[in-house]
Tab-separated table of C-alpha atoms in Angstrom:
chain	number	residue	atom	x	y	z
A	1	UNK	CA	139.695	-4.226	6.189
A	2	UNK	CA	138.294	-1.873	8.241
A	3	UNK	CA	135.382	-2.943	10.482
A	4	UNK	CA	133.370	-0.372	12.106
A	5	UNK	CA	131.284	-0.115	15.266
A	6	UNK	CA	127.504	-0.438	15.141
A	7	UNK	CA	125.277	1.341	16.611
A	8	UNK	CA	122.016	-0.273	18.035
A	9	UNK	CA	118.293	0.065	18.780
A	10	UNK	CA	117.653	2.753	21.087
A	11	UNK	CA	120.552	5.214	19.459
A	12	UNK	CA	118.619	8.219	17.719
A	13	UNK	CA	120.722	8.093	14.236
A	14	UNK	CA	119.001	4.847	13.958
A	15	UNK	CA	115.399	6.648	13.492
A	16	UNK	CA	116.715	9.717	12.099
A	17	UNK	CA	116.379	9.957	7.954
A	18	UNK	CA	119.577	10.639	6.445
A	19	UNK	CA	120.888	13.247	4.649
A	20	UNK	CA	121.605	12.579	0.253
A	21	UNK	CA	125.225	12.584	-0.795
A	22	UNK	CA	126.183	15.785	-1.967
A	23	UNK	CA	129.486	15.546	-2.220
A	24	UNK	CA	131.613	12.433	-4.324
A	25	UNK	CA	135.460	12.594	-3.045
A	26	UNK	CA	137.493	10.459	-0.977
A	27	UNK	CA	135.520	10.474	1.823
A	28	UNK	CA	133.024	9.245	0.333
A	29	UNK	CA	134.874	6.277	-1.169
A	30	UNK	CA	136.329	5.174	2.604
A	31	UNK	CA	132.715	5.790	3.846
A	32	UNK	CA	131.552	2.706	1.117
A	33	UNK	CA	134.885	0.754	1.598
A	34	UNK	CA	134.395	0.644	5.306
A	35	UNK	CA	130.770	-0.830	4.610
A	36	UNK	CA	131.330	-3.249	2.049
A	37	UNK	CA	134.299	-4.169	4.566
A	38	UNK	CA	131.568	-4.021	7.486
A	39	UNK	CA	129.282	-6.343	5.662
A	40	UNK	CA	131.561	-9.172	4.510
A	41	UNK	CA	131.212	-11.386	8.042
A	42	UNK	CA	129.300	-14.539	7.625
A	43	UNK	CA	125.480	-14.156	8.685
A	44	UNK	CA	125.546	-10.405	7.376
A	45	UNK	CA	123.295	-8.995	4.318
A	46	UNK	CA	123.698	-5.481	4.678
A	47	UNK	CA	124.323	-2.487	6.240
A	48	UNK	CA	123.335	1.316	6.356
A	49	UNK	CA	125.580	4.223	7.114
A	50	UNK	CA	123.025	5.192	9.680
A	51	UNK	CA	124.056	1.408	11.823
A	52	UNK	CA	127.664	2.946	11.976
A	53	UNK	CA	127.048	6.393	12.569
A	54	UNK	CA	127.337	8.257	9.829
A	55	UNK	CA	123.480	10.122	8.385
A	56	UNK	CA	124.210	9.541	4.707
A	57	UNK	CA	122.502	7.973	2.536
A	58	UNK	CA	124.675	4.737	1.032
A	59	UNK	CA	124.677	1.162	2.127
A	60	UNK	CA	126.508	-1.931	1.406
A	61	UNK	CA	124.660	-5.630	0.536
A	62	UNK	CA	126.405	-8.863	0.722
A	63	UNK	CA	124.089	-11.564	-0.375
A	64	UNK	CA	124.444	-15.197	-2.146
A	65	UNK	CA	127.233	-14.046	-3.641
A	66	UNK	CA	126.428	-10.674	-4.448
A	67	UNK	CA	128.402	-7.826	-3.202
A	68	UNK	CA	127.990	-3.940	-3.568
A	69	UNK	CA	126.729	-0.817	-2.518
A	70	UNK	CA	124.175	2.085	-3.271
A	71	UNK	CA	124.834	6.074	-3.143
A	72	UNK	CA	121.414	8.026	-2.965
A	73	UNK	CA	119.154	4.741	-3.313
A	74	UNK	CA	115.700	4.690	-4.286
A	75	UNK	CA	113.358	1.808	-4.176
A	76	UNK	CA	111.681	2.257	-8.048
A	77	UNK	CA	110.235	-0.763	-7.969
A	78	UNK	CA	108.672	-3.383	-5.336
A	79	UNK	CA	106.286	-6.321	-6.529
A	80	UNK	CA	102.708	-6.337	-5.415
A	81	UNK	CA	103.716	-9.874	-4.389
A	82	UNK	CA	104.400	-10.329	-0.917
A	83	UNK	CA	105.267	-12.859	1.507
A	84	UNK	CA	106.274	-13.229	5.379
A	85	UNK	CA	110.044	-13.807	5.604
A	86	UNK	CA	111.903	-14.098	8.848
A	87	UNK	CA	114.311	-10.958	9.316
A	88	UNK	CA	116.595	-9.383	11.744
A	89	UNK	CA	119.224	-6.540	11.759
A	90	UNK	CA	122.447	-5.968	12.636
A	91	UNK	CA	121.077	-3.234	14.898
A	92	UNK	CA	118.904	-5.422	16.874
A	93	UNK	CA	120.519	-8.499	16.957
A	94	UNK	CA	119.593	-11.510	18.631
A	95	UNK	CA	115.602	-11.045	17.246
A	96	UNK	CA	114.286	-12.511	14.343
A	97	UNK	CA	110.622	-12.130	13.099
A	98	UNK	CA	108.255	-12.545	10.162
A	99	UNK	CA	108.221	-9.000	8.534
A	100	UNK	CA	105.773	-8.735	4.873
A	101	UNK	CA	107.878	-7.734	2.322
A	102	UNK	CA	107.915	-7.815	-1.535
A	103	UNK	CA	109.164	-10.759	-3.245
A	104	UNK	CA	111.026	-8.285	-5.961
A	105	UNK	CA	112.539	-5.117	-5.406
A	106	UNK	CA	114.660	-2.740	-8.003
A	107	UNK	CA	116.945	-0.095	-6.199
A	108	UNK	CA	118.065	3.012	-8.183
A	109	UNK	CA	121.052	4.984	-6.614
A	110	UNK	CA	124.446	6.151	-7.908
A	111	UNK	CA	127.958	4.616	-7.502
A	112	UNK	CA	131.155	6.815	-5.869
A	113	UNK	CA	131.381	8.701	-8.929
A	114	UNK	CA	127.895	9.998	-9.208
A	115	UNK	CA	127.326	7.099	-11.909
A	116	UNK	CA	124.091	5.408	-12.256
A	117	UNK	CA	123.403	1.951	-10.702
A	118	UNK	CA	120.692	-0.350	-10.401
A	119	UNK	CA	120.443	-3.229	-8.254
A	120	UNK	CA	117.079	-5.493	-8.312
A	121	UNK	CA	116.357	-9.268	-6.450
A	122	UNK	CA	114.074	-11.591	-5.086
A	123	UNK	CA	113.657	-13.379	-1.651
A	124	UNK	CA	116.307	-12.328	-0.061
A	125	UNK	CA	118.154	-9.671	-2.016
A	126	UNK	CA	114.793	-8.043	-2.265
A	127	UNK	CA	114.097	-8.121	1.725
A	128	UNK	CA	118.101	-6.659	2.052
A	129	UNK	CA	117.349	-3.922	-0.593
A	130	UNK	CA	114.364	-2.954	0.991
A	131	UNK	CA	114.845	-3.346	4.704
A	132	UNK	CA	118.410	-1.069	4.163
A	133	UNK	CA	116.275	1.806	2.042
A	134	UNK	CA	113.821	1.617	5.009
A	135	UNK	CA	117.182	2.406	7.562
A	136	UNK	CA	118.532	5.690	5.509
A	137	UNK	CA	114.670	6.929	6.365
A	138	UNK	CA	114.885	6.466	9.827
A	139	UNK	CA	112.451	3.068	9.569
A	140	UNK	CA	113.371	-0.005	11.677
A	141	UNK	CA	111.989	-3.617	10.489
A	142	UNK	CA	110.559	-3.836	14.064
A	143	UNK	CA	108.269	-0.534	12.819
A	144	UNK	CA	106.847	-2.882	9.756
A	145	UNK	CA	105.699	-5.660	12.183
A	146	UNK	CA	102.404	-6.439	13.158
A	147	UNK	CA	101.318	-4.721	16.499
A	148	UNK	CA	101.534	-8.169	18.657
A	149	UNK	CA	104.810	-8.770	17.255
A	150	UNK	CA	106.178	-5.458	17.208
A	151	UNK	CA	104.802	-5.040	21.201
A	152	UNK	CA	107.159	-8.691	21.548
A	153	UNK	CA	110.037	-7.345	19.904
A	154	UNK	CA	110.292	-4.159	21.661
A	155	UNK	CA	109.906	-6.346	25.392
A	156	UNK	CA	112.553	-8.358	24.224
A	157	UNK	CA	115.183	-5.611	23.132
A	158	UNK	CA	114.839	-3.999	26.378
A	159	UNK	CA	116.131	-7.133	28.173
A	160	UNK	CA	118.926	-6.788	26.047
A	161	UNK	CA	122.361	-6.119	27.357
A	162	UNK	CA	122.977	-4.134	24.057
A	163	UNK	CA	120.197	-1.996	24.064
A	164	UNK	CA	120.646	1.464	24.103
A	165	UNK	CA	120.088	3.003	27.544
A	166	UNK	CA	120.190	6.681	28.451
């Protein structure tokens, strides 16, 4: 198993939109093994390549059960349903708050082979597919919250021993 380090809020990669997977080969296939491995702690839901250093775009998801991984993924489908659901990130952890998101979500991507996948969920598989798309474009959850809350959140981080400082 092969954990990796994460990088957190403050580090550029973090708001920088990642580059598609061009190339399918073994590198690509350790890059995906070392996030599903990354992802597999208890209290974890996903993970971006961005939130270990590496600009591509792929992530891992871990969820009631429900392992995998997306190569090139693109949210094709998000219900006009919404609701407030409390989230937080790997990237800034320690904060939790209530972030609108669609109920359902459908993710379109391709495997380590260049093969077609779909992944699609509600509640919380939906908030995990759409809050790691939102990563691989350079978006943080604390960038979807409501001014007041986002104004909170950003206070808080800085107080953090973890916080990126230059």
């Amino acid at each position: 198993m092969a954990m990796r380090e994460l990088r957190y809020f403050g580090d550029p990669i973090l708001k920088s939109v990642c580059d598609p997977v061009t190339v399918f080969d073994e590198k690509l296939e350790a890059l995906v093994r070392d996030l599903v491995d990354s992802v597999k702690p208890a209290g974890r839901a996903g993970l971006a390549a961005p939130q270990i250093g590496v600009g591509l775009r792929v992530f891992s998801y871990d969820v009631a059960g429900l392992t995998g991984y997306v190569v090139n993924p693109e949210i094709v489908e998000l219900s006009e349903e919404t609701h407030e659901i409390n989230e937080g990130c790997l990237s800034v952890p320690e904060l939790w708050f209530p972030t609108r998101r669609a109920m359902h979500a459908k993710v379109r991507g391709v495997d380590v082979h260049n093969e077609p996948i779909e992944v699609e969920g509600e509640d919380v598989l939906a908030q995990c597919l759409q809050h790691e798309t939102d990563h691989l474009d350079g978006v943080l959850y604390l960038d979807r919250l409501t001014a007041e809350r986002k104004k909170s959140a950003l206070r808080e981080a800085r107080d953090k021993d973890w916080f990126w400082k230059r």
